[in-house]
């Protein structure tokens, strides 16, 4: 069993890399990639925990990127991080912080004082993001719950919505490739794109040097999987598979429990020697 998409507490997952590995072993996963958002900080711990265990660890990451006006998630595998790779991680981190500061300022205009500091306090050792601002809004009595915080303030088009200046899709693909890795479009049906737009995305991605698409992701229906399998064949892309596991509470799918990859697909791991 293989799972090439999951998160640890180094991004927005609940488990430590060590706990994630224990879970993977219990689920009889033999090949695992940790794909935290814009960080590879969980890897030393993961590699250490996997020593002498019957499991293969694949270096991975999930970059947030910008393509046209859409935020597209890009998975990178099998790279050996070089200077440009670390630089990109650093840039993404800065973009995240700057966005949070702007959200804080925007909430200040709505009468929430020191929202950024308060959100950072709630985030603790985690990177600060919109869910933490939603908590602040609830704590300050500005909204009923987290969901309405997004509806009233933080969601797209609302007063405290701030787009993040992520790296472009093309540049992220190129950085992954130059580090010897392989780029894959994550959960292609989660962006709300029309089929025409999705195909346009795939073409641009291929032109940039991308080679794979996540045909199976946790939460996808069999029909959607079949459609993405066809797309992978039509565009001659390798197919990837992952649960996108975050925690037992918020995930669609337990670690390694996503659907099987359809047999007509060419797996991304075909030449990985696993
Ligand atoms: Mn996530
Ligand atoms: Mn994602
Ligand atoms: Mn993910």
Short mmCIF file of C-alpha atoms and ligand atoms in Angstrom, two decimals:
data_model
loop_
_atom_site.label_atom_id
_atom_site.label_comp_id
_atom_site.label_asym_id
_atom_site.label_seq_id
_atom_site.Cartn_x
_atom_site.Cartn_y
_atom_site.Cartn_z
CA UNK A 1 0.00 0.00 0.00
CA UNK A 2 1.22 3.46 -0.90
CA UNK A 3 0.34 6.95 0.35
CA UNK A 4 2.05 9.90 -1.30
CA UNK A 5 0.12 12.75 0.30
CA UNK A 6 -0.25 13.48 4.02
CA UNK A 7 0.50 16.15 6.61
CA UNK A 8 2.24 16.30 9.97
CA UNK A 9 2.12 18.97 12.65
CA UNK A 10 4.95 20.73 10.85
CA UNK A 11 2.13 22.12 8.68
CA UNK A 12 -1.57 21.68 9.44
CA UNK A 13 -1.68 18.00 10.38
CA UNK A 14 -2.30 16.77 13.91
CA UNK A 15 0.38 14.08 14.25
CA UNK A 16 4.14 14.32 14.63
CA UNK A 17 6.13 12.62 11.85
CA UNK A 18 6.91 9.81 14.30
CA UNK A 19 3.22 9.26 15.10
CA UNK A 20 2.43 9.41 11.40
CA UNK A 21 4.99 6.71 10.74
CA UNK A 22 3.55 4.48 13.47
CA UNK A 23 0.14 4.91 11.92
CA UNK A 24 1.52 4.10 8.48
CA UNK A 25 3.12 0.89 9.75
CA UNK A 26 -0.10 -0.12 11.50
CA UNK A 27 -1.96 0.44 8.21
CA UNK A 28 0.59 -1.71 6.37
CA UNK A 29 1.74 1.15 4.18
CA UNK A 30 5.00 0.26 2.47
CA UNK A 31 5.73 3.56 0.76
CA UNK A 32 4.99 6.94 2.33
CA UNK A 33 5.59 10.55 1.38
CA UNK A 34 5.07 13.36 3.85
CA UNK A 35 3.86 16.39 1.91
CA UNK A 36 3.59 19.22 4.40
CA UNK A 37 2.57 22.63 3.04
CA UNK A 38 5.67 24.55 1.93
CA UNK A 39 8.03 22.81 4.34
CA UNK A 40 10.22 19.73 4.62
CA UNK A 41 10.99 20.31 8.30
CA UNK A 42 9.37 17.01 9.31
CA UNK A 43 11.82 14.86 7.36
CA UNK A 44 14.70 14.39 9.81
CA UNK A 45 12.24 13.06 12.40
CA UNK A 46 10.44 10.91 9.83
CA UNK A 47 13.64 9.36 8.48
CA UNK A 48 14.86 8.60 11.97
CA UNK A 49 11.59 6.92 12.92
CA UNK A 50 11.63 4.87 9.70
CA UNK A 51 15.12 3.44 10.24
CA UNK A 52 15.05 -0.38 9.99
CA UNK A 53 11.27 -0.37 9.46
CA UNK A 54 9.64 -2.10 6.47
CA UNK A 55 8.65 1.16 4.81
CA UNK A 56 10.11 3.34 2.10
CA UNK A 57 10.08 7.11 2.66
CA UNK A 58 9.81 9.37 -0.39
CA UNK A 59 10.89 12.99 -0.06
CA UNK A 60 7.85 15.18 -0.66
CA UNK A 61 6.28 18.63 -0.28
CA UNK A 62 3.03 20.43 -1.18
CA UNK A 63 3.61 23.92 -2.54
CA UNK A 64 0.85 26.51 -2.74
CA UNK A 65 1.20 28.17 -6.12
CA UNK A 66 -0.56 30.72 -8.25
CA UNK A 67 -1.86 29.97 -11.72
CA UNK A 68 -3.90 32.81 -13.24
CA UNK A 69 -6.11 33.84 -10.31
CA UNK A 70 -6.28 30.36 -8.81
CA UNK A 71 -4.38 28.88 -5.89
CA UNK A 72 -3.15 25.52 -7.16
CA UNK A 73 -1.41 22.99 -4.95
CA UNK A 74 1.62 21.32 -6.39
CA UNK A 75 3.20 18.16 -5.03
CA UNK A 76 6.93 17.64 -5.42
CA UNK A 77 8.61 14.24 -5.03
CA UNK A 78 12.08 12.74 -5.01
CA UNK A 79 13.90 16.08 -5.05
CA UNK A 80 17.22 16.69 -3.36
CA UNK A 81 16.78 20.15 -1.88
CA UNK A 82 19.31 22.65 -3.24
CA UNK A 83 19.79 26.34 -2.54
CA UNK A 84 16.96 27.46 -4.84
CA UNK A 85 14.64 24.95 -3.20
CA UNK A 86 15.34 26.25 0.30
CA UNK A 87 15.00 29.79 -1.01
CA UNK A 88 11.53 29.02 -2.35
CA UNK A 89 10.48 27.53 1.00
CA UNK A 90 11.70 30.70 2.70
CA UNK A 91 9.83 32.93 0.24
CA UNK A 92 6.60 31.01 0.75
CA UNK A 93 7.02 31.36 4.49
CA UNK A 94 7.49 35.13 4.16
CA UNK A 95 4.41 35.36 1.91
CA UNK A 96 2.41 33.55 4.59
CA UNK A 97 3.54 35.91 7.36
CA UNK A 98 2.95 39.04 5.26
CA UNK A 99 -0.53 37.85 4.45
CA UNK A 100 -1.30 37.23 8.12
CA UNK A 101 -0.09 40.72 9.00
CA UNK A 102 -2.36 42.22 6.33
CA UNK A 103 -5.33 40.20 7.62
CA UNK A 104 -4.54 41.53 11.09
CA UNK A 105 -4.50 45.10 9.80
CA UNK A 106 -7.78 44.59 7.93
CA UNK A 107 -9.45 43.19 11.04
CA UNK A 108 -8.15 46.21 12.96
CA UNK A 109 -10.32 48.36 10.69
CA UNK A 110 -13.29 46.23 11.77
CA UNK A 111 -12.53 47.00 15.41
CA UNK A 112 -10.54 43.90 16.36
CA UNK A 113 -7.45 45.18 18.15
CA UNK A 114 -4.09 43.41 17.77
CA UNK A 115 -5.64 40.57 15.81
CA UNK A 116 -2.26 39.48 14.41
CA UNK A 117 -0.66 39.08 17.84
CA UNK A 118 -3.72 37.30 19.17
CA UNK A 119 -3.78 34.93 16.19
CA UNK A 120 -0.07 34.19 16.67
CA UNK A 121 -0.71 33.39 20.30
CA UNK A 122 -3.43 30.90 19.35
CA UNK A 123 -1.23 29.39 16.65
CA UNK A 124 1.51 28.74 19.21
CA UNK A 125 4.37 26.86 17.54
CA UNK A 126 2.31 26.47 14.35
CA UNK A 127 2.41 28.86 11.42
CA UNK A 128 -0.31 31.46 11.75
CA UNK A 129 -3.17 31.28 9.25
CA UNK A 130 -6.81 32.07 8.67
CA UNK A 131 -8.25 29.47 11.10
CA UNK A 132 -6.39 31.24 13.92
CA UNK A 133 -7.91 34.57 12.91
CA UNK A 134 -11.30 32.88 12.87
CA UNK A 135 -10.68 31.85 16.50
CA UNK A 136 -9.82 35.44 17.38
CA UNK A 137 -13.08 36.64 15.81
CA UNK A 138 -15.06 34.10 17.82
CA UNK A 139 -13.19 34.93 21.04
CA UNK A 140 -13.85 38.65 20.55
CA UNK A 141 -17.54 37.99 20.04
CA UNK A 142 -17.45 39.29 16.46
CA UNK A 143 -18.93 36.10 15.05
CA UNK A 144 -20.76 33.03 16.31
CA UNK A 145 -18.40 30.35 15.08
CA UNK A 146 -15.43 29.63 12.83
CA UNK A 147 -17.60 29.14 9.78
CA UNK A 148 -19.30 32.51 10.05
CA UNK A 149 -15.89 34.12 10.62
CA UNK A 150 -15.00 33.03 7.10
CA UNK A 151 -18.41 33.99 5.72
CA UNK A 152 -18.34 37.47 7.26
CA UNK A 153 -14.67 38.45 7.30
CA UNK A 154 -12.03 36.04 6.05
CA UNK A 155 -13.51 34.42 2.96
CA UNK A 156 -12.83 35.48 -0.62
CA UNK A 157 -14.38 38.89 -1.31
CA UNK A 158 -14.86 39.78 2.37
CA UNK A 159 -13.29 42.76 4.16
CA UNK A 160 -10.37 40.83 5.68
CA UNK A 161 -9.71 38.61 2.67
CA UNK A 162 -6.12 38.94 1.56
CA UNK A 163 -4.71 36.90 -1.32
CA UNK A 164 -1.29 35.37 -0.69
CA UNK A 165 1.53 36.15 -3.10
CA UNK A 166 2.49 32.54 -3.69
CA UNK A 167 5.10 31.48 -6.21
CA UNK A 168 3.80 30.96 -9.74
CA UNK A 169 2.96 27.41 -10.80
CA UNK A 170 5.59 27.55 -13.54
CA UNK A 171 8.37 28.65 -11.22
CA UNK A 172 7.52 26.02 -8.59
CA UNK A 173 7.63 23.27 -11.23
CA UNK A 174 11.00 24.54 -12.41
CA UNK A 175 12.44 24.66 -8.87
CA UNK A 176 11.27 21.08 -8.21
CA UNK A 177 12.74 19.89 -11.51
CA UNK A 178 16.05 21.63 -10.96
CA UNK A 179 16.32 19.84 -7.62
CA UNK A 180 15.95 16.57 -9.53
CA UNK A 181 12.34 16.08 -8.44
CA UNK A 182 9.00 15.42 -10.08
CA UNK A 183 6.03 17.80 -9.99
CA UNK A 184 2.44 16.63 -9.66
CA UNK A 185 -0.84 18.59 -9.62
CA UNK A 186 -2.52 17.86 -6.26
CA UNK A 187 -6.26 17.05 -5.99
CA UNK A 188 -7.13 18.46 -9.45
CA UNK A 189 -10.88 18.56 -8.80
CA UNK A 190 -10.66 20.67 -5.65
CA UNK A 191 -10.19 24.01 -7.38
CA UNK A 192 -13.67 24.41 -8.77
CA UNK A 193 -12.30 24.78 -12.31
CA UNK A 194 -14.44 24.13 -15.36
CA UNK A 195 -13.16 21.24 -17.48
CA UNK A 196 -11.89 23.70 -20.08
CA UNK A 197 -9.91 25.59 -17.43
CA UNK A 198 -8.62 22.37 -15.88
CA UNK A 199 -7.31 21.21 -19.23
CA UNK A 200 -5.72 24.61 -19.75
CA UNK A 201 -4.04 24.24 -16.34
CA UNK A 202 -2.76 20.79 -17.25
CA UNK A 203 -1.34 22.08 -20.53
CA UNK A 204 0.46 25.00 -18.85
CA UNK A 205 1.73 22.62 -16.16
CA UNK A 206 3.10 20.22 -18.77
CA UNK A 207 4.70 23.05 -20.71
CA UNK A 208 6.43 24.12 -17.50
CA UNK A 209 7.85 20.62 -17.07
CA UNK A 210 5.32 18.93 -14.79
CA UNK A 211 4.89 15.21 -15.23
CA UNK A 212 2.12 13.96 -12.96
CA UNK A 213 -1.40 14.39 -11.68
CA UNK A 214 -3.00 13.10 -8.50
CA UNK A 215 -5.57 10.73 -9.95
CA UNK A 216 -6.58 9.40 -6.56
CA UNK A 217 -7.00 11.72 -3.58
CA UNK A 218 -8.91 11.10 -0.34
CA UNK A 219 -12.53 12.20 -0.68
CA UNK A 220 -12.75 11.66 -4.44
CA UNK A 221 -15.63 9.57 -5.78
CA UNK A 222 -15.04 6.62 -8.10
CA UNK A 223 -16.50 8.63 -10.93
CA UNK A 224 -14.06 11.48 -10.32
CA UNK A 225 -11.17 9.03 -10.13
CA UNK A 226 -12.20 7.52 -13.44
CA UNK A 227 -12.34 10.96 -15.01
CA UNK A 228 -8.88 11.89 -13.74
CA UNK A 229 -7.51 8.53 -14.89
CA UNK A 230 -8.75 9.38 -18.38
CA UNK A 231 -7.20 12.84 -18.14
CA UNK A 232 -3.85 11.34 -17.11
CA UNK A 233 -3.93 9.11 -20.20
CA UNK A 234 -5.11 11.83 -22.54
CA UNK A 235 -2.39 14.25 -21.44
CA UNK A 236 0.22 11.54 -21.01
CA UNK A 237 0.80 12.27 -17.33
CA UNK A 238 1.90 9.88 -14.63
CA UNK A 239 -0.63 9.18 -11.92
CA UNK A 240 -0.21 9.72 -8.21
CA UNK A 241 -2.24 8.56 -5.23
CA UNK A 242 -2.55 9.90 -1.68
CA UNK A 243 -5.03 10.25 1.15
CA UNK A 244 -4.28 13.93 1.99
CA UNK A 245 -4.55 12.79 5.59
CA UNK A 246 -4.40 15.61 8.20
CA UNK A 247 -5.98 14.07 11.32
CA UNK A 248 -8.69 11.61 12.27
CA UNK A 249 -11.14 14.51 12.66
CA UNK A 250 -10.69 16.67 9.59
CA UNK A 251 -9.66 14.17 6.91
CA UNK A 252 -11.84 12.52 4.31
CA UNK A 253 -9.76 9.44 4.44
CA UNK A 254 -7.52 7.61 6.85
CA UNK A 255 -3.84 7.29 5.99
CA UNK A 256 -3.37 4.88 3.07
CA UNK A 257 -7.10 4.20 2.75
CA UNK A 258 -7.72 6.10 -0.49
CA UNK A 259 -9.08 4.19 -3.50
CA UNK A 260 -6.87 2.06 -5.72
CA UNK A 261 -5.22 3.65 -8.70
CA UNK A 262 -7.04 2.51 -11.88
CA UNK A 263 -4.99 -0.10 -13.73
CA UNK A 264 -4.73 1.84 -16.98
CA UNK A 265 -2.73 4.60 -15.24
CA UNK A 266 1.04 4.84 -15.29
CA UNK A 267 1.99 5.24 -11.62
CA UNK A 268 4.39 8.03 -10.77
CA UNK A 269 6.33 5.49 -8.69
CA UNK A 270 6.89 3.17 -11.67
CA UNK A 271 10.58 3.99 -11.91
CA UNK A 272 11.20 4.64 -8.24
CA UNK A 273 12.57 1.23 -7.51
CA UNK A 274 10.19 0.50 -4.65
MN1 LIG B 1 -3.76 21.22 4.64
MN1 LIG B 2 -3.86 20.72 -0.90
MN1 LIG B 3 -2.55 18.29 1.29
#
